[in-house]
Short mmCIF file of C-alpha atoms and ligand atoms in Angstrom, two decimals:
data_model
loop_
_atom_site.label_atom_id
_atom_site.label_comp_id
_atom_site.label_asym_id
_atom_site.label_seq_id
_atom_site.Cartn_x
_atom_site.Cartn_y
_atom_site.Cartn_z
CA MET A 1 7.66 -30.01 18.03
CA SER A 2 5.89 -26.68 18.07
CA ASP A 3 3.94 -25.73 21.25
CA ILE A 4 1.51 -23.65 19.20
CA ARG A 5 -2.16 -24.57 19.49
CA CYS A 6 -3.89 -21.37 18.47
CA ILE A 7 -2.90 -18.38 16.32
CA GLY A 8 -4.46 -14.96 15.89
CA ILE A 9 -4.56 -13.06 12.60
CA ALA A 10 -4.88 -9.27 12.39
CA THR A 11 -4.91 -6.86 9.45
CA GLY A 12 -3.71 -3.30 10.11
CA GLY A 13 -3.21 -0.06 8.19
CA GLY A 14 -4.86 0.87 4.89
CA ASP A 15 -6.42 -2.12 3.12
CA ALA A 16 -4.96 -3.66 -0.04
CA PRO A 17 -6.40 -6.20 -2.50
CA GLY A 18 -5.11 -9.60 -1.40
CA LEU A 19 -5.62 -9.26 2.37
CA ASN A 20 -8.42 -11.83 2.31
CA ALA A 21 -6.24 -14.16 0.24
CA VAL A 22 -3.58 -14.04 2.99
CA ILE A 23 -6.19 -14.61 5.73
CA ARG A 24 -7.58 -17.57 3.79
CA ALA A 25 -4.16 -19.10 3.06
CA ALA A 26 -2.88 -18.71 6.62
CA THR A 27 -6.12 -20.10 8.08
CA LYS A 28 -6.15 -23.08 5.73
CA ALA A 29 -2.47 -23.88 6.27
CA ALA A 30 -2.84 -23.54 10.06
CA ILE A 31 -5.83 -25.90 10.14
CA LEU A 32 -4.90 -28.35 7.39
CA LYS A 33 -1.16 -28.64 8.07
CA HIS A 34 -1.11 -28.19 11.85
CA ASN A 35 -4.63 -28.57 13.20
CA TRP A 36 -4.32 -25.21 15.03
CA LYS A 37 -7.26 -23.08 16.07
CA VAL A 38 -7.34 -19.70 14.29
CA ILE A 39 -8.78 -16.51 15.79
CA GLY A 40 -9.60 -13.46 13.65
CA ILE A 41 -8.75 -10.23 15.46
CA PRO A 42 -10.97 -7.43 14.15
CA ASP A 43 -9.78 -3.93 13.18
CA GLY A 44 -6.04 -4.37 13.67
CA PHE A 45 -4.72 -4.36 17.22
CA ASP A 46 -7.86 -2.43 18.23
CA GLY A 47 -9.51 -5.87 18.21
CA LEU A 48 -7.46 -6.89 21.24
CA ILE A 49 -8.84 -4.01 23.27
CA TRP A 50 -12.25 -5.67 23.01
CA PRO A 51 -11.38 -9.40 22.85
CA GLU A 52 -15.07 -10.37 22.88
CA LYS A 53 -15.26 -9.08 19.28
CA SER A 54 -12.73 -11.68 18.07
CA PHE A 55 -14.10 -14.72 16.29
CA GLU A 56 -12.89 -18.09 15.13
CA LEU A 57 -11.69 -18.43 11.56
CA THR A 58 -12.80 -21.82 10.32
CA LEU A 59 -12.47 -23.40 6.87
CA GLU A 60 -16.13 -22.45 6.28
CA ARG A 61 -15.53 -18.85 7.41
CA VAL A 62 -12.70 -18.30 4.88
CA SER A 63 -14.42 -20.16 2.06
CA GLY A 64 -15.05 -17.91 -0.95
CA ILE A 65 -12.99 -14.91 0.24
CA LEU A 66 -10.01 -15.38 -2.14
CA PRO A 67 -11.33 -12.99 -4.83
CA ARG A 68 -12.78 -10.45 -2.40
CA GLY A 69 -11.14 -7.04 -1.95
CA GLY A 70 -10.75 -5.45 1.48
CA THR A 71 -10.42 -7.56 4.63
CA ILE A 72 -13.09 -9.62 6.38
CA LEU A 73 -11.32 -8.73 9.65
CA GLY A 74 -11.65 -4.99 9.17
CA THR A 75 -8.66 -2.72 9.65
CA SER A 76 -7.62 0.54 11.21
CA ASN A 77 -4.77 2.88 10.40
CA ARG A 78 -5.11 4.72 13.70
CA GLY A 79 -4.97 2.16 16.52
CA ASN A 80 -1.51 1.84 18.09
CA PRO A 81 -1.56 0.06 21.50
CA PHE A 82 1.67 1.83 22.48
CA CYS A 83 0.09 5.23 21.90
CA TYR A 84 -3.64 4.62 22.05
CA LYS A 85 -5.63 7.79 21.57
CA SER A 86 -8.96 8.29 23.31
CA GLU A 87 -11.02 11.20 24.59
CA GLU A 88 -11.16 11.98 28.29
CA ASN A 89 -13.09 15.00 29.58
CA GLY A 90 -13.25 16.42 26.06
CA GLN A 91 -9.48 16.17 25.64
CA GLU A 92 -7.49 13.74 23.47
CA VAL A 93 -5.14 11.62 25.57
CA ALA A 94 -2.62 8.97 24.45
CA ARG A 95 -1.92 5.93 26.64
CA ASP A 96 0.27 2.82 26.39
CA ILE A 97 -2.26 -0.05 26.57
CA SER A 98 0.11 -2.71 25.20
CA ASP A 99 0.03 -4.75 28.45
CA GLU A 100 -3.78 -4.87 28.29
CA VAL A 101 -3.62 -5.99 24.64
CA ILE A 102 -1.10 -8.74 25.47
CA ALA A 103 -3.22 -9.92 28.41
CA ASN A 104 -6.31 -10.03 26.18
CA ALA A 105 -4.49 -12.12 23.57
CA GLN A 106 -3.55 -14.56 26.33
CA LYS A 107 -7.16 -14.65 27.57
CA LEU A 108 -8.22 -15.66 24.06
CA GLY A 109 -5.67 -18.50 24.18
CA ILE A 110 -3.66 -17.02 21.30
CA ASP A 111 -0.10 -18.43 21.26
CA ALA A 112 1.18 -16.44 18.27
CA ILE A 113 -0.06 -13.61 16.05
CA ILE A 114 0.30 -13.09 12.32
CA THR A 115 0.10 -9.38 11.64
CA ILE A 116 -0.61 -8.39 8.05
CA GLY A 117 0.18 -4.74 7.47
CA GLY A 118 2.41 -1.99 6.18
CA ASP A 119 5.37 -0.39 7.86
CA GLY A 120 3.33 1.07 10.76
CA SER A 121 1.69 -2.27 11.63
CA GLN A 122 5.01 -4.13 11.37
CA LYS A 123 6.57 -1.60 13.74
CA ILE A 124 3.78 -2.21 16.29
CA GLY A 125 4.22 -5.97 15.76
CA TYR A 126 7.95 -5.69 16.39
CA GLU A 127 7.38 -3.70 19.61
CA LEU A 128 4.96 -6.40 20.82
CA PHE A 129 7.56 -9.03 19.89
CA GLN A 130 10.10 -7.17 22.03
CA LYS A 131 7.62 -7.48 24.92
CA GLY A 132 7.53 -11.27 24.44
CA VAL A 133 4.60 -11.75 22.04
CA LYS A 134 5.20 -14.41 19.38
CA ILE A 135 4.71 -12.34 16.23
CA VAL A 136 5.21 -13.02 12.52
CA GLY A 137 4.65 -10.27 9.93
CA VAL A 138 3.20 -10.25 6.42
CA PRO A 139 3.93 -7.05 4.44
CA LYS A 140 1.12 -5.30 2.60
CA THR A 141 0.72 -2.04 0.74
CA ILE A 142 -0.41 -0.96 -2.70
CA ASP A 143 2.48 1.55 -2.58
CA ASN A 144 5.15 -1.19 -2.89
CA ASP A 145 7.45 0.97 -0.79
CA LEU A 146 8.81 -1.57 1.74
CA SER A 147 12.51 -2.13 1.15
CA ALA A 148 12.58 -5.58 2.77
CA THR A 149 10.50 -7.16 0.01
CA GLU A 150 10.75 -6.86 -3.74
CA LEU A 151 6.98 -6.72 -4.04
CA THR A 152 3.93 -6.36 -1.83
CA PHE A 153 0.54 -7.76 -2.83
CA GLY A 154 -1.97 -5.09 -3.79
CA PHE A 155 0.51 -3.23 -5.98
CA ASP A 156 -0.24 -5.28 -9.09
CA THR A 157 -3.99 -4.82 -8.65
CA ALA A 158 -3.51 -1.07 -8.17
CA LEU A 159 -1.51 -0.98 -11.42
CA HIS A 160 -4.38 -2.72 -13.24
CA THR A 161 -6.73 0.00 -11.99
CA VAL A 162 -4.35 2.82 -12.93
CA SER A 163 -3.54 1.53 -16.41
CA ASP A 164 -7.22 0.82 -17.09
CA ALA A 165 -8.05 4.41 -16.04
CA ILE A 166 -5.30 5.85 -18.27
CA ASP A 167 -6.50 3.73 -21.21
CA LYS A 168 -9.95 5.25 -20.79
CA ILE A 169 -8.58 8.75 -20.35
CA HIS A 170 -6.57 8.33 -23.58
CA THR A 171 -9.64 8.16 -25.81
CA THR A 172 -11.36 11.19 -24.32
CA ALA A 173 -8.08 13.16 -24.21
CA ALA A 174 -7.46 12.47 -27.90
CA SER A 175 -11.03 13.35 -28.89
CA HIS A 176 -10.99 16.72 -27.09
CA HIS A 177 -7.30 17.59 -27.68
CA ARG A 178 -6.85 18.15 -23.97
CA VAL A 179 -4.17 17.78 -21.34
CA MET A 180 -5.40 15.18 -18.86
CA VAL A 181 -3.80 15.02 -15.42
CA VAL A 182 -4.21 11.76 -13.50
CA GLU A 183 -3.30 11.82 -9.80
CA VAL A 184 -2.40 8.44 -8.30
CA MET A 185 -1.57 7.19 -4.78
CA GLY A 186 1.81 5.98 -3.53
CA ARG A 187 2.41 8.14 -0.47
CA ASP A 188 6.07 9.28 -0.54
CA CYS A 189 7.16 6.98 -3.37
CA GLY A 190 6.52 7.06 -7.10
CA TRP A 191 6.11 3.32 -7.84
CA ILE A 192 2.41 3.42 -8.71
CA ALA A 193 2.85 6.55 -10.85
CA LEU A 194 5.93 5.21 -12.65
CA ALA A 195 4.77 1.65 -13.34
CA GLY A 196 1.12 2.71 -13.86
CA GLY A 197 2.22 5.54 -16.17
CA ILE A 198 4.44 3.25 -18.25
CA SER A 199 1.74 0.59 -18.52
CA GLY A 200 -0.90 3.16 -19.43
CA GLY A 201 1.28 4.93 -22.02
CA ALA A 202 1.41 8.28 -20.17
CA HIS A 203 3.50 11.06 -21.73
CA ILE A 204 4.71 12.78 -18.56
CA ILE A 205 5.16 11.20 -15.10
CA LEU A 206 5.82 13.31 -12.01
CA ILE A 207 7.14 11.43 -8.97
CA PRO A 208 8.48 12.47 -5.55
CA GLU A 209 11.96 11.15 -6.34
CA ILE A 210 12.55 13.37 -9.40
CA PRO A 211 12.35 17.15 -8.88
CA PHE A 212 10.42 18.80 -11.70
CA CYS A 213 9.77 22.27 -13.09
CA ILE A 214 6.25 23.12 -14.26
CA HIS A 215 7.65 25.20 -17.16
CA LYS A 216 9.55 22.13 -18.41
CA VAL A 217 6.29 20.15 -18.24
CA CYS A 218 4.61 22.83 -20.38
CA GLU A 219 7.54 22.93 -22.83
CA PHE A 220 7.16 19.15 -23.24
CA ILE A 221 3.44 19.58 -23.98
CA ALA A 222 4.24 22.36 -26.52
CA ARG A 223 6.80 20.14 -28.28
CA ARG A 224 4.15 17.39 -28.57
CA GLU A 225 1.71 19.91 -30.02
CA LYS A 226 4.30 20.99 -32.60
CA SER A 227 4.81 17.40 -33.66
CA GLY A 228 1.05 17.02 -34.21
CA LYS A 229 0.16 15.31 -30.92
CA ARG A 230 -2.69 17.47 -29.67
CA PHE A 231 -3.26 15.75 -26.34
CA THR A 232 -1.04 14.85 -23.40
CA ILE A 233 -1.51 12.60 -20.39
CA VAL A 234 0.33 13.62 -17.22
CA VAL A 235 0.46 11.14 -14.32
CA VAL A 236 1.11 12.82 -10.98
CA ALA A 237 2.08 10.91 -7.82
CA GLU A 238 0.25 12.23 -4.76
CA GLY A 239 3.58 12.65 -2.92
CA ILE A 240 5.40 14.91 -5.44
CA LYS A 241 7.66 17.58 -3.97
CA LEU A 242 6.28 20.90 -5.07
CA PRO A 243 8.74 23.18 -6.86
CA ALA A 244 8.94 26.80 -5.61
CA GLU A 245 6.73 28.09 -8.44
CA LEU A 246 3.90 25.76 -7.38
CA LYS A 247 4.35 26.23 -3.62
CA GLN A 248 3.37 29.87 -4.13
CA ILE A 249 -0.04 28.96 -5.53
CA ALA A 250 -0.67 25.80 -3.42
CA HIS A 251 -4.29 25.71 -2.20
CA GLY A 252 -4.15 22.69 0.09
CA GLY A 253 -6.23 20.55 -2.31
CA ALA A 254 -5.14 17.56 -4.40
CA VAL A 255 -1.73 18.13 -6.02
CA GLY A 256 -3.19 16.88 -9.33
CA HIS A 257 -5.46 19.93 -9.39
CA LEU A 258 -2.55 22.22 -8.57
CA VAL A 259 -0.48 20.79 -11.43
CA GLY A 260 -3.51 20.94 -13.76
CA ASP A 261 -4.26 24.58 -12.86
CA ALA A 262 -0.64 25.58 -13.44
CA ILE A 263 -0.49 23.82 -16.84
CA ALA A 264 -3.73 25.53 -17.93
CA LEU A 265 -2.41 28.92 -16.83
CA ILE A 266 0.98 28.60 -18.55
CA SER A 267 0.13 26.59 -21.68
CA HIS A 268 -3.39 27.98 -22.32
CA LYS A 269 -4.48 24.40 -23.05
CA GLU A 270 -7.74 22.93 -21.86
CA VAL A 271 -6.91 20.71 -18.87
CA ARG A 272 -8.98 18.15 -16.97
CA VAL A 273 -7.91 16.41 -13.76
CA SER A 274 -8.86 12.94 -12.45
CA VAL A 275 -7.86 11.99 -8.90
CA LEU A 276 -8.11 8.20 -8.84
CA GLY A 277 -8.08 7.96 -5.03
CA HIS A 278 -9.28 4.90 -3.17
CA ILE A 279 -10.47 2.96 -6.20
CA GLN A 280 -6.76 2.00 -6.42
CA ARG A 281 -7.14 0.12 -3.13
CA GLY A 282 -10.43 -1.56 -3.88
CA GLY A 283 -11.75 -4.45 -5.92
CA SER A 284 -10.78 -8.02 -6.51
CA PRO A 285 -7.04 -8.85 -6.33
CA SER A 286 -5.32 -9.66 -9.62
CA PRO A 287 -4.21 -13.28 -10.17
CA TYR A 288 -0.60 -12.25 -9.43
CA ASP A 289 -1.62 -10.70 -6.10
CA ARG A 290 -3.74 -13.73 -5.20
CA VAL A 291 -0.76 -16.02 -5.72
CA LEU A 292 1.69 -13.75 -3.85
CA ALA A 293 -0.78 -13.29 -0.98
CA THR A 294 -1.34 -17.06 -0.77
CA ARG A 295 2.42 -17.71 -0.73
CA PHE A 296 2.88 -15.08 2.02
CA GLY A 297 0.03 -16.57 4.10
CA VAL A 298 1.40 -20.11 3.94
CA ALA A 299 4.99 -18.92 4.57
CA ALA A 300 3.84 -16.96 7.65
CA VAL A 301 2.34 -20.15 9.11
CA ASP A 302 5.59 -21.99 8.33
CA LEU A 303 7.53 -19.31 10.25
CA VAL A 304 5.19 -19.71 13.24
CA ALA A 305 5.58 -23.50 13.10
CA GLY A 306 9.36 -23.14 12.96
CA GLY A 307 9.41 -20.78 15.97
CA GLN A 308 10.81 -18.02 13.77
CA PHE A 309 9.19 -15.12 15.63
CA GLY A 310 10.05 -11.46 15.08
CA LYS A 311 10.33 -12.22 11.38
CA MET A 312 8.39 -11.01 8.35
CA VAL A 313 7.84 -12.90 5.12
CA ALA A 314 9.30 -11.24 2.02
CA LEU A 315 9.83 -11.85 -1.67
CA ARG A 316 13.50 -11.96 -2.59
CA ALA A 317 14.80 -13.08 -5.99
CA GLY A 318 11.51 -14.83 -6.67
CA SER A 319 11.49 -16.85 -3.43
CA ILE A 320 9.63 -16.30 -0.17
CA VAL A 321 12.01 -15.83 2.76
CA GLY A 322 11.76 -14.74 6.40
CA VAL A 323 13.54 -11.46 7.23
CA GLU A 324 14.13 -9.89 10.65
CA MET A 325 11.36 -7.38 11.41
CA ALA A 326 13.97 -5.23 13.16
CA THR A 327 15.77 -4.60 9.87
CA ALA A 328 12.63 -4.57 7.73
CA ILE A 329 10.81 -1.67 9.35
CA GLY A 330 11.35 2.05 8.80
CA ARG A 331 13.20 1.66 5.51
CA LEU A 332 11.39 3.03 2.48
CA LYS A 333 12.11 1.65 -0.99
CA THR A 334 12.13 4.72 -3.19
CA VAL A 335 12.37 4.86 -6.99
CA GLU A 336 15.97 5.19 -8.12
CA ARG A 337 16.26 8.39 -10.13
CA ASP A 338 18.58 6.76 -12.65
CA GLY A 339 17.30 3.23 -12.20
CA GLU A 340 16.35 0.87 -14.99
CA LEU A 341 12.63 1.66 -14.86
CA VAL A 342 13.18 5.42 -15.14
CA ARG A 343 15.70 4.89 -17.96
CA THR A 344 13.20 2.64 -19.74
CA ALA A 345 10.51 5.32 -19.44
CA ARG A 346 12.86 7.99 -20.78
CA ALA A 347 13.91 5.71 -23.65
CA VAL A 348 10.30 5.56 -24.85
CA GLY A 349 9.98 9.33 -24.71
CA ILE A 350 8.26 9.78 -21.33
CA GLY A 351 9.14 13.10 -19.71
CA PHE A 352 9.67 13.69 -15.97
CA GLY A 353 9.50 17.48 -16.07
CA ASP A 354 13.22 17.75 -15.23
O1 F6P B 1 -0.53 3.38 1.90
C1 F6P B 1 -1.62 3.15 1.07
C2 F6P B 1 -2.35 4.42 0.78
O2 F6P B 1 -3.42 4.10 -0.08
C3 F6P B 1 -1.49 5.53 0.20
O3 F6P B 1 -1.21 5.34 -1.16
C4 F6P B 1 -2.35 6.75 0.52
O4 F6P B 1 -1.56 7.90 0.66
C5 F6P B 1 -2.96 6.39 1.83
O5 F6P B 1 -2.91 4.98 1.95
C6 F6P B 1 -4.37 6.87 2.02
O6 F6P B 1 -4.80 6.51 3.29
P1 F6P B 1 -6.27 6.73 3.87
O7 F6P B 1 -6.95 5.43 3.78
O8 F6P B 1 -6.04 7.13 5.28
O9 F6P B 1 -6.94 7.79 3.05
#
């Protein structure tokens, strides 16, 4: 028999479509399967600094949130209770307020916490677990860069946004015979660029994992021109490693603009740049993400009920499993340079500028 009576739910780090679906699923499973009380902790662990801001998540409160983007709990990608930054006498100071946060969770009557977040939030969750807090993690990021899980919710929705944008860019690129550069998110990994570029029918994809040369990119564009293709779509991951020739002219702005400027200079083609930015994180989750988020939410409650603390839910070989947070954090899942997805892209003529 579980001694859990009340759980807290927090969302931390950058938002991702599907967060509300997890909150809804975990709340419903906690109430309907176990009759637990559920407390929503606002703005990540920041919410436990001001416990009076927390509120009860009831069946009514989570009703209708499944298709909503963002998170009804709010989030923060700054608050870390082990290194909490505040201003004192005009100076920024960092303090460890984890004991205060733990005491506040106890005051609220919270027996266990489900933390929904990316690598940073899972690391904080694991540190709290090491201090005795009953924590279960749910991974989230549109970047799909957590090695412990085959997929994170939010990624599929981001791909819908990216491929829709590239579809639209196609028609204007073809009409004006231009090179169109599309910069996408993904932090240090190229998953969004690679999968979004393939699904959108991009011609060149630049990702952090594959070093590129801007002259090779321009040669590729010239070869397309020669074969009668008068427009080219180049997808650029925000985390690309700049080659020496681009480092020299780097201006500190979006890398998409840097790549676009260099292509215009070398190839004398008309170039336009679109930086997709945060629209990739917004909007209603795709059906796939809604299902994955719901499975993660229910599985997280099952882990709490089974006393499996210090674990994170993950998708492995199509099934939801619990993995040790200790082994799940700090390990990025990068694109394999010679992996199947890159080979597939090359087989359909996509260039990587290498
Ligand atoms: O990790 C998700 C992500 O959207 C990255 O792709 C991007 O680099 C980053 O967050 C942007 O974060 P912020 O919300 O701080 O601009």
